[in-house]
PDB file of C-alpha atoms in Angstrom:
ATOM      1  CA  GLY A   1      80.472 123.558 113.052  1.00  0.00           C
ATOM      2  CA  GLN A   2      78.382 120.957 114.682  1.00  0.00           C
ATOM      3  CA  ASN A   3      74.955 119.703 113.679  1.00  0.00           C
ATOM      4  CA  ILE A   4      73.079 117.255 115.945  1.00  0.00           C
ATOM      5  CA  ASP A   5      69.534 116.258 115.034  1.00  0.00           C
ATOM      6  CA  GLN A   6      67.129 114.209 117.108  1.00  0.00           C
ATOM      7  CA  PRO A   7      63.210 114.066 117.226  1.00  0.00           C
ATOM      8  CA  THR A   8      61.444 116.525 119.455  1.00  0.00           C
ATOM      9  CA  GLU A   9      59.010 114.328 121.079  1.00  0.00           C
ATOM     10  CA  MET A  10      58.038 110.594 121.514  1.00  0.00           C
ATOM     11  CA  THR A  11      55.212 108.977 123.289  1.00  0.00           C
ATOM     12  CA  ALA A  12      55.082 105.369 124.389  1.00  0.00           C
ATOM     13  CA  THR A  13      53.182 103.005 126.683  1.00  0.00           C
ATOM     14  CA  GLU A  14      54.507 101.622 129.885  1.00  0.00           C
ATOM     15  CA  GLY A  15      56.283  98.269 129.233  1.00  0.00           C
ATOM     16  CA  ALA A  16      56.963  99.164 125.602  1.00  0.00           C
ATOM     17  CA  ILE A  17      60.242  99.861 123.740  1.00  0.00           C
ATOM     18  CA  VAL A  18      61.190 103.167 122.337  1.00  0.00           C
ATOM     19  CA  GLN A  19      64.160 104.014 120.109  1.00  0.00           C
ATOM     20  CA  ILE A  20      65.493 107.614 119.987  1.00  0.00           C
ATOM     21  CA  ASN A  21      67.527 108.320 116.858  1.00  0.00           C
ATOM     22  CA  CYS A  22      70.338 110.844 116.621  1.00  0.00           C
ATOM     23  CA  THR A  23      72.297 111.968 113.536  1.00  0.00           C
ATOM     24  CA  TYR A  24      75.324 114.149 113.683  1.00  0.00           C
ATOM     25  CA  GLN A  25      77.697 115.985 111.419  1.00  0.00           C
ATOM     26  CA  THR A  26      80.658 117.051 113.397  1.00  0.00           C
ATOM     27  CA  SER A  27      84.418 117.641 113.047  1.00  0.00           C
ATOM     28  CA  GLY A  28      87.021 116.086 115.351  1.00  0.00           C
ATOM     29  CA  PHE A  29      84.573 113.490 116.514  1.00  0.00           C
ATOM     30  CA  ASN A  30      85.605 111.301 119.527  1.00  0.00           C
ATOM     31  CA  GLY A  31      82.395 109.616 120.616  1.00  0.00           C
ATOM     32  CA  LEU A  32      78.733 110.053 121.343  1.00  0.00           C
ATOM     33  CA  PHE A  33      77.104 110.654 124.686  1.00  0.00           C
ATOM     34  CA  TRP A  34      73.516 110.114 125.888  1.00  0.00           C
ATOM     35  CA  TYR A  35      72.220 112.094 128.871  1.00  0.00           C
ATOM     36  CA  GLN A  36      68.908 111.880 130.632  1.00  0.00           C
ATOM     37  CA  GLN A  37      67.244 115.000 132.048  1.00  0.00           C
ATOM     38  CA  HIS A  38      64.143 115.036 134.180  1.00  0.00           C
ATOM     39  CA  ALA A  39      62.201 118.235 134.213  1.00  0.00           C
ATOM     40  CA  GLY A  40      63.868 120.826 136.492  1.00  0.00           C
ATOM     41  CA  GLU A  41      66.878 118.697 137.104  1.00  0.00           C
ATOM     42  CA  ALA A  42      70.485 118.373 135.855  1.00  0.00           C
ATOM     43  CA  PRO A  43      71.397 116.126 132.919  1.00  0.00           C
ATOM     44  CA  THR A  44      72.708 112.781 134.121  1.00  0.00           C
ATOM     45  CA  PHE A  45      75.046 110.390 132.190  1.00  0.00           C
ATOM     46  CA  LEU A  46      73.583 107.313 130.517  1.00  0.00           C
ATOM     47  CA  SER A  47      75.998 106.072 127.999  1.00  0.00           C
ATOM     48  CA  TYR A  48      79.120 106.872 125.964  1.00  0.00           C
ATOM     49  CA  ASN A  49      79.938 105.083 122.571  1.00  0.00           C
ATOM     50  CA  VAL A  50      83.361 105.289 120.938  1.00  0.00           C
ATOM     51  CA  LEU A  51      83.288 102.237 118.763  1.00  0.00           C
ATOM     52  CA  ASP A  52      80.698 101.154 116.381  1.00  0.00           C
ATOM     53  CA  GLY A  53      78.172  98.734 117.675  1.00  0.00           C
ATOM     54  CA  LEU A  54      75.617  98.248 120.478  1.00  0.00           C
ATOM     55  CA  GLU A  55      76.344  98.632 124.208  1.00  0.00           C
ATOM     56  CA  GLU A  56      73.804  97.313 126.650  1.00  0.00           C
ATOM     57  CA  LYS A  57      73.361  98.553 130.186  1.00  0.00           C
ATOM     58  CA  GLY A  58      70.280  97.125 131.806  1.00  0.00           C
ATOM     59  CA  ARG A  59      67.053  98.447 130.202  1.00  0.00           C
ATOM     60  CA  PHE A  60      69.026 100.984 128.227  1.00  0.00           C
ATOM     61  CA  SER A  61      71.211 100.301 125.170  1.00  0.00           C
ATOM     62  CA  SER A  62      73.033 102.700 122.943  1.00  0.00           C
ATOM     63  CA  PHE A  63      74.292 102.095 119.312  1.00  0.00           C
ATOM     64  CA  LEU A  64      76.787 104.047 117.185  1.00  0.00           C
ATOM     65  CA  SER A  65      77.714 103.874 113.514  1.00  0.00           C
ATOM     66  CA  ARG A  66      80.636 106.309 112.878  1.00  0.00           C
ATOM     67  CA  SER A  67      80.544 105.883 109.165  1.00  0.00           C
ATOM     68  CA  LYS A  68      76.892 106.873 109.026  1.00  0.00           C
ATOM     69  CA  GLY A  69      77.027 109.593 111.651  1.00  0.00           C
ATOM     70  CA  TYR A  70      74.196 107.762 113.479  1.00  0.00           C
ATOM     71  CA  SER A  71      73.369 106.714 116.983  1.00  0.00           C
ATOM     72  CA  TYR A  72      70.312 105.536 118.872  1.00  0.00           C
ATOM     73  CA  LEU A  73      69.238 105.000 122.449  1.00  0.00           C
ATOM     74  CA  LEU A  74      66.942 102.182 123.076  1.00  0.00           C
ATOM     75  CA  LEU A  75      64.737 102.044 126.183  1.00  0.00           C
ATOM     76  CA  LYS A  76      63.224  98.797 126.951  1.00  0.00           C
ATOM     77  CA  GLU A  77      60.375  97.863 129.428  1.00  0.00           C
ATOM     78  CA  LEU A  78      59.537 101.431 129.788  1.00  0.00           C
ATOM     79  CA  GLN A  79      58.510 102.745 133.278  1.00  0.00           C
ATOM     80  CA  MET A  80      56.733 105.910 134.185  1.00  0.00           C
ATOM     81  CA  LYS A  81      59.963 107.203 135.696  1.00  0.00           C
ATOM     82  CA  ASP A  82      61.614 107.063 132.247  1.00  0.00           C
ATOM     83  CA  SER A  83      59.462 110.140 131.177  1.00  0.00           C
ATOM     84  CA  ALA A  84      62.255 112.672 130.652  1.00  0.00           C
ATOM     85  CA  SER A  85      64.233 114.454 127.959  1.00  0.00           C
ATOM     86  CA  TYR A  86      67.021 112.475 126.359  1.00  0.00           C
ATOM     87  CA  LEU A  87      70.082 114.401 125.098  1.00  0.00           C
ATOM     88  CA  CYS A  88      72.325 113.279 122.341  1.00  0.00           C
ATOM     89  CA  ALA A  89      75.832 114.924 122.391  1.00  0.00           C
ATOM     90  CA  SER A  90      78.929 114.553 120.265  1.00  0.00           C
ATOM     91  CA  HIS A  91      82.264 114.611 121.933  1.00  0.00           C
ATOM     92  CA  ASN A  92      84.872 116.731 120.184  1.00  0.00           C
ATOM     93  CA  ASP A  93      88.111 117.276 121.995  1.00  0.00           C
ATOM     94  CA  TYR A  94      87.180 118.865 125.353  1.00  0.00           C
ATOM     95  CA  LYS A  95      83.774 119.810 124.357  1.00  0.00           C
ATOM     96  CA  LEU A  96      80.252 118.405 123.914  1.00  0.00           C
ATOM     97  CA  SER A  97      77.813 119.535 121.238  1.00  0.00           C
ATOM     98  CA  PHE A  98      74.212 118.793 122.197  1.00  0.00           C
ATOM     99  CA  GLY A  99      71.055 118.135 120.232  1.00  0.00           C
ATOM    100  CA  ALA A 100      67.904 119.917 121.292  1.00  0.00           C
ATOM    101  CA  GLY A 101      66.752 116.877 123.157  1.00  0.00           C
ATOM    102  CA  THR A 102      63.882 114.370 122.803  1.00  0.00           C
ATOM    103  CA  THR A 103      61.070 114.511 125.245  1.00  0.00           C
ATOM    104  CA  VAL A 104      59.723 110.949 126.034  1.00  0.00           C
ATOM    105  CA  THR A 105      56.353 110.707 127.584  1.00  0.00           C
ATOM    106  CA  VAL A 106      55.457 107.179 129.066  1.00  0.00           C
ATOM    107  CA  ARG A 107      51.704 106.600 129.410  1.00  0.00           C
ATOM    108  CA  ALA A 108      50.033 104.005 131.691  1.00  0.00           C
TER     109      ALA A 108
ATOM    110  CA  ASP B   1      80.193 111.276 145.445  1.00  0.00           C
ATOM    111  CA  VAL B   2      80.682 113.619 142.457  1.00  0.00           C
ATOM    112  CA  LYS B   3      79.326 117.097 143.070  1.00  0.00           C
ATOM    113  CA  VAL B   4      78.873 120.193 141.171  1.00  0.00           C
ATOM    114  CA  THR B   5      77.086 123.079 142.894  1.00  0.00           C
ATOM    115  CA  GLN B   6      75.733 126.291 141.638  1.00  0.00           C
ATOM    116  CA  SER B   7      75.164 129.407 143.831  1.00  0.00           C
ATOM    117  CA  SER B   8      71.530 129.929 143.190  1.00  0.00           C
ATOM    118  CA  ARG B   9      68.607 127.855 141.826  1.00  0.00           C
ATOM    119  CA  TYR B  10      66.497 130.869 140.897  1.00  0.00           C
ATOM    120  CA  LEU B  11      67.483 134.453 140.356  1.00  0.00           C
ATOM    121  CA  VAL B  12      65.661 137.488 139.232  1.00  0.00           C
ATOM    122  CA  LYS B  13      67.529 140.522 137.987  1.00  0.00           C
ATOM    123  CA  ARG B  14      66.826 143.752 136.226  1.00  0.00           C
ATOM    124  CA  THR B  15      67.903 144.867 132.756  1.00  0.00           C
ATOM    125  CA  GLY B  16      71.373 146.438 132.944  1.00  0.00           C
ATOM    126  CA  GLU B  17      72.395 144.740 136.263  1.00  0.00           C
ATOM    127  CA  LYS B  18      75.715 142.946 136.557  1.00  0.00           C
ATOM    128  CA  VAL B  19      75.030 139.307 137.365  1.00  0.00           C
ATOM    129  CA  PHE B  20      77.373 136.711 138.817  1.00  0.00           C
ATOM    130  CA  LEU B  21      76.793 132.989 138.538  1.00  0.00           C
ATOM    131  CA  GLU B  22      79.017 130.839 140.616  1.00  0.00           C
ATOM    132  CA  CYS B  23      79.849 127.124 140.171  1.00  0.00           C
ATOM    133  CA  VAL B  24      81.989 124.938 142.413  1.00  0.00           C
ATOM    134  CA  GLN B  25      83.135 121.360 141.837  1.00  0.00           C
ATOM    135  CA  ASP B  26      84.676 119.125 144.437  1.00  0.00           C
ATOM    136  CA  MET B  27      86.224 116.515 141.971  1.00  0.00           C
ATOM    137  CA  ASP B  28      89.457 118.199 141.199  1.00  0.00           C
ATOM    138  CA  HIS B  29      88.418 118.349 137.591  1.00  0.00           C
ATOM    139  CA  GLU B  30      90.639 120.320 135.041  1.00  0.00           C
ATOM    140  CA  ASN B  31      87.747 121.291 132.707  1.00  0.00           C
ATOM    141  CA  MET B  32      84.754 123.401 133.593  1.00  0.00           C
ATOM    142  CA  PHE B  33      81.836 124.655 131.300  1.00  0.00           C
ATOM    143  CA  TRP B  34      78.997 127.061 131.262  1.00  0.00           C
ATOM    144  CA  TYR B  35      75.886 126.284 129.088  1.00  0.00           C
ATOM    145  CA  ARG B  36      72.518 127.864 128.665  1.00  0.00           C
ATOM    146  CA  GLN B  37      69.487 125.729 127.975  1.00  0.00           C
ATOM    147  CA  ASP B  38      66.526 127.089 126.123  1.00  0.00           C
ATOM    148  CA  PRO B  39      63.348 125.128 124.890  1.00  0.00           C
ATOM    149  CA  GLY B  40      63.859 123.847 121.379  1.00  0.00           C
ATOM    150  CA  LEU B  41      67.548 124.816 121.315  1.00  0.00           C
ATOM    151  CA  GLY B  42      69.053 122.411 123.747  1.00  0.00           C
ATOM    152  CA  LEU B  43      72.290 123.128 125.653  1.00  0.00           C
ATOM    153  CA  ARG B  44      74.474 125.744 124.021  1.00  0.00           C
ATOM    154  CA  LEU B  45      78.113 126.258 125.183  1.00  0.00           C
ATOM    155  CA  ILE B  46      78.896 129.747 126.349  1.00  0.00           C
ATOM    156  CA  TYR B  47      82.485 129.444 127.691  1.00  0.00           C
ATOM    157  CA  PHE B  48      84.627 126.703 128.906  1.00  0.00           C
ATOM    158  CA  SER B  49      87.996 126.475 130.850  1.00  0.00           C
ATOM    159  CA  TYR B  50      90.576 123.767 130.803  1.00  0.00           C
ATOM    160  CA  ASP B  51      92.886 125.197 133.410  1.00  0.00           C
ATOM    161  CA  VAL B  52      93.061 127.881 135.995  1.00  0.00           C
ATOM    162  CA  LYS B  53      93.114 131.339 134.511  1.00  0.00           C
ATOM    163  CA  MET B  54      92.442 129.707 131.078  1.00  0.00           C
ATOM    164  CA  LYS B  55      89.167 130.392 129.136  1.00  0.00           C
ATOM    165  CA  GLU B  56      87.931 129.581 125.616  1.00  0.00           C
ATOM    166  CA  LYS B  57      84.810 130.979 123.909  1.00  0.00           C
ATOM    167  CA  GLY B  58      82.053 128.502 123.224  1.00  0.00           C
ATOM    168  CA  ASP B  59      79.341 128.843 120.630  1.00  0.00           C
ATOM    169  CA  ILE B  60      77.545 131.849 122.140  1.00  0.00           C
ATOM    170  CA  PRO B  61      79.870 134.005 124.207  1.00  0.00           C
ATOM    171  CA  GLU B  62      78.450 137.380 123.273  1.00  0.00           C
ATOM    172  CA  GLY B  63      77.246 139.318 126.374  1.00  0.00           C
ATOM    173  CA  TYR B  64      79.116 136.957 128.795  1.00  0.00           C
ATOM    174  CA  SER B  65      82.471 136.800 130.357  1.00  0.00           C
ATOM    175  CA  VAL B  66      84.088 134.243 132.742  1.00  0.00           C
ATOM    176  CA  SER B  67      86.540 133.899 135.534  1.00  0.00           C
ATOM    177  CA  ARG B  68      88.530 130.940 136.840  1.00  0.00           C
ATOM    178  CA  GLU B  69      90.911 132.068 139.555  1.00  0.00           C
ATOM    179  CA  LYS B  70      90.812 128.660 141.361  1.00  0.00           C
ATOM    180  CA  LYS B  71      90.557 125.193 140.018  1.00  0.00           C
ATOM    181  CA  GLU B  72      87.325 124.311 141.677  1.00  0.00           C
ATOM    182  CA  ARG B  73      85.486 127.503 140.866  1.00  0.00           C
ATOM    183  CA  PHE B  74      84.197 128.885 137.567  1.00  0.00           C
ATOM    184  CA  SER B  75      82.166 132.125 137.421  1.00  0.00           C
ATOM    185  CA  LEU B  76      79.927 133.386 134.687  1.00  0.00           C
ATOM    186  CA  ILE B  77      79.456 137.054 134.502  1.00  0.00           C
ATOM    187  CA  LEU B  78      76.702 139.032 132.699  1.00  0.00           C
ATOM    188  CA  GLU B  79      78.158 142.554 132.506  1.00  0.00           C
ATOM    189  CA  SER B  80      74.883 144.177 131.684  1.00  0.00           C
ATOM    190  CA  ALA B  81      71.909 141.725 131.776  1.00  0.00           C
ATOM    191  CA  SER B  82      69.367 141.903 129.091  1.00  0.00           C
ATOM    192  CA  THR B  83      65.912 140.220 128.660  1.00  0.00           C
ATOM    193  CA  ASN B  84      67.240 137.865 126.046  1.00  0.00           C
ATOM    194  CA  GLN B  85      69.607 136.320 128.661  1.00  0.00           C
ATOM    195  CA  THR B  86      66.633 134.914 130.616  1.00  0.00           C
ATOM    196  CA  SER B  87      67.331 131.147 130.523  1.00  0.00           C
ATOM    197  CA  MET B  88      68.482 128.137 132.500  1.00  0.00           C
ATOM    198  CA  TYR B  89      72.204 128.168 133.122  1.00  0.00           C
ATOM    199  CA  LEU B  90      74.036 124.986 133.637  1.00  0.00           C
ATOM    200  CA  CYS B  91      77.669 124.540 134.796  1.00  0.00           C
ATOM    201  CA  ALA B  92      79.499 121.249 134.220  1.00  0.00           C
ATOM    202  CA  SER B  93      82.944 119.845 134.935  1.00  0.00           C
ATOM    203  CA  SER B  94      85.042 116.969 133.460  1.00  0.00           C
ATOM    204  CA  ASP B  95      88.633 115.516 133.868  1.00  0.00           C
ATOM    205  CA  ASN B  96      90.993 114.585 131.142  1.00  0.00           C
ATOM    206  CA  SER B  97      90.655 110.885 131.331  1.00  0.00           C
ATOM    207  CA  GLY B  98      89.179 108.930 128.532  1.00  0.00           C
ATOM    208  CA  ALA B  99      85.584 110.021 127.860  1.00  0.00           C
ATOM    209  CA  ASN B 100      85.715 113.450 129.512  1.00  0.00           C
ATOM    210  CA  GLU B 101      82.224 112.698 130.857  1.00  0.00           C
ATOM    211  CA  GLN B 102      80.697 115.883 131.989  1.00  0.00           C
ATOM    212  CA  PHE B 103      79.004 116.193 135.408  1.00  0.00           C
ATOM    213  CA  PHE B 104      76.373 118.768 135.680  1.00  0.00           C
ATOM    214  CA  GLY B 105      75.220 121.178 138.478  1.00  0.00           C
ATOM    215  CA  PRO B 106      71.569 121.654 139.146  1.00  0.00           C
ATOM    216  CA  GLY B 107      71.197 124.736 137.133  1.00  0.00           C
ATOM    217  CA  THR B 108      70.245 128.353 137.788  1.00  0.00           C
ATOM    218  CA  ARG B 109      66.956 129.772 136.437  1.00  0.00           C
ATOM    219  CA  LEU B 110      67.762 133.444 135.640  1.00  0.00           C
ATOM    220  CA  THR B 111      64.959 135.847 134.792  1.00  0.00           C
ATOM    221  CA  VAL B 112      65.838 139.278 133.600  1.00  0.00           C
ATOM    222  CA  LEU B 113      63.134 141.737 133.776  1.00  0.00           C
TER     223      LEU B 113
END
């Protein structure tokens, strides 16, 4: 089976940095996705890591360590619009296995 | 622009009714998926399909069936709806290139009374 763990909630101030950790124990692992989901909306793609290391995309960066079964999503220069749920998902063959999601609240 | 559409945003049904949730994608994707999303549980895979007329059980298939007669359309069927099937249902599609990134529809909020 698949086991994906991430924190339930995080709160941060506008302009700050937040790091969302994700640990996974899965079989047939291909890579790690991060999705963003605003309340009442569909998840949208943020990043996909296959190789170990950090990938930066504007204010968002994602890191993967395959040997440790660990990933994190780093959100920099937080804006109010970043308040959302962030979903970690392991990619196994055709399928994704999702964590329960981390709700990030950005305060002014 | 990539698009996955679902037939209804909100649906209210009675216990025992047969319910059809429709999903259509216009990206010519081979793979299609049905999830349900519940607070604290995240997205859980119900069924998926990697080709027309093909289907595979996901993690929680009990109480559900699916149909894929055309490549662009994937239907989720609740043969006899129950109150524990009240949930948000999300459809997604992906192709077979590289990352298999999944594109999601807007979701259907189903309430079973």
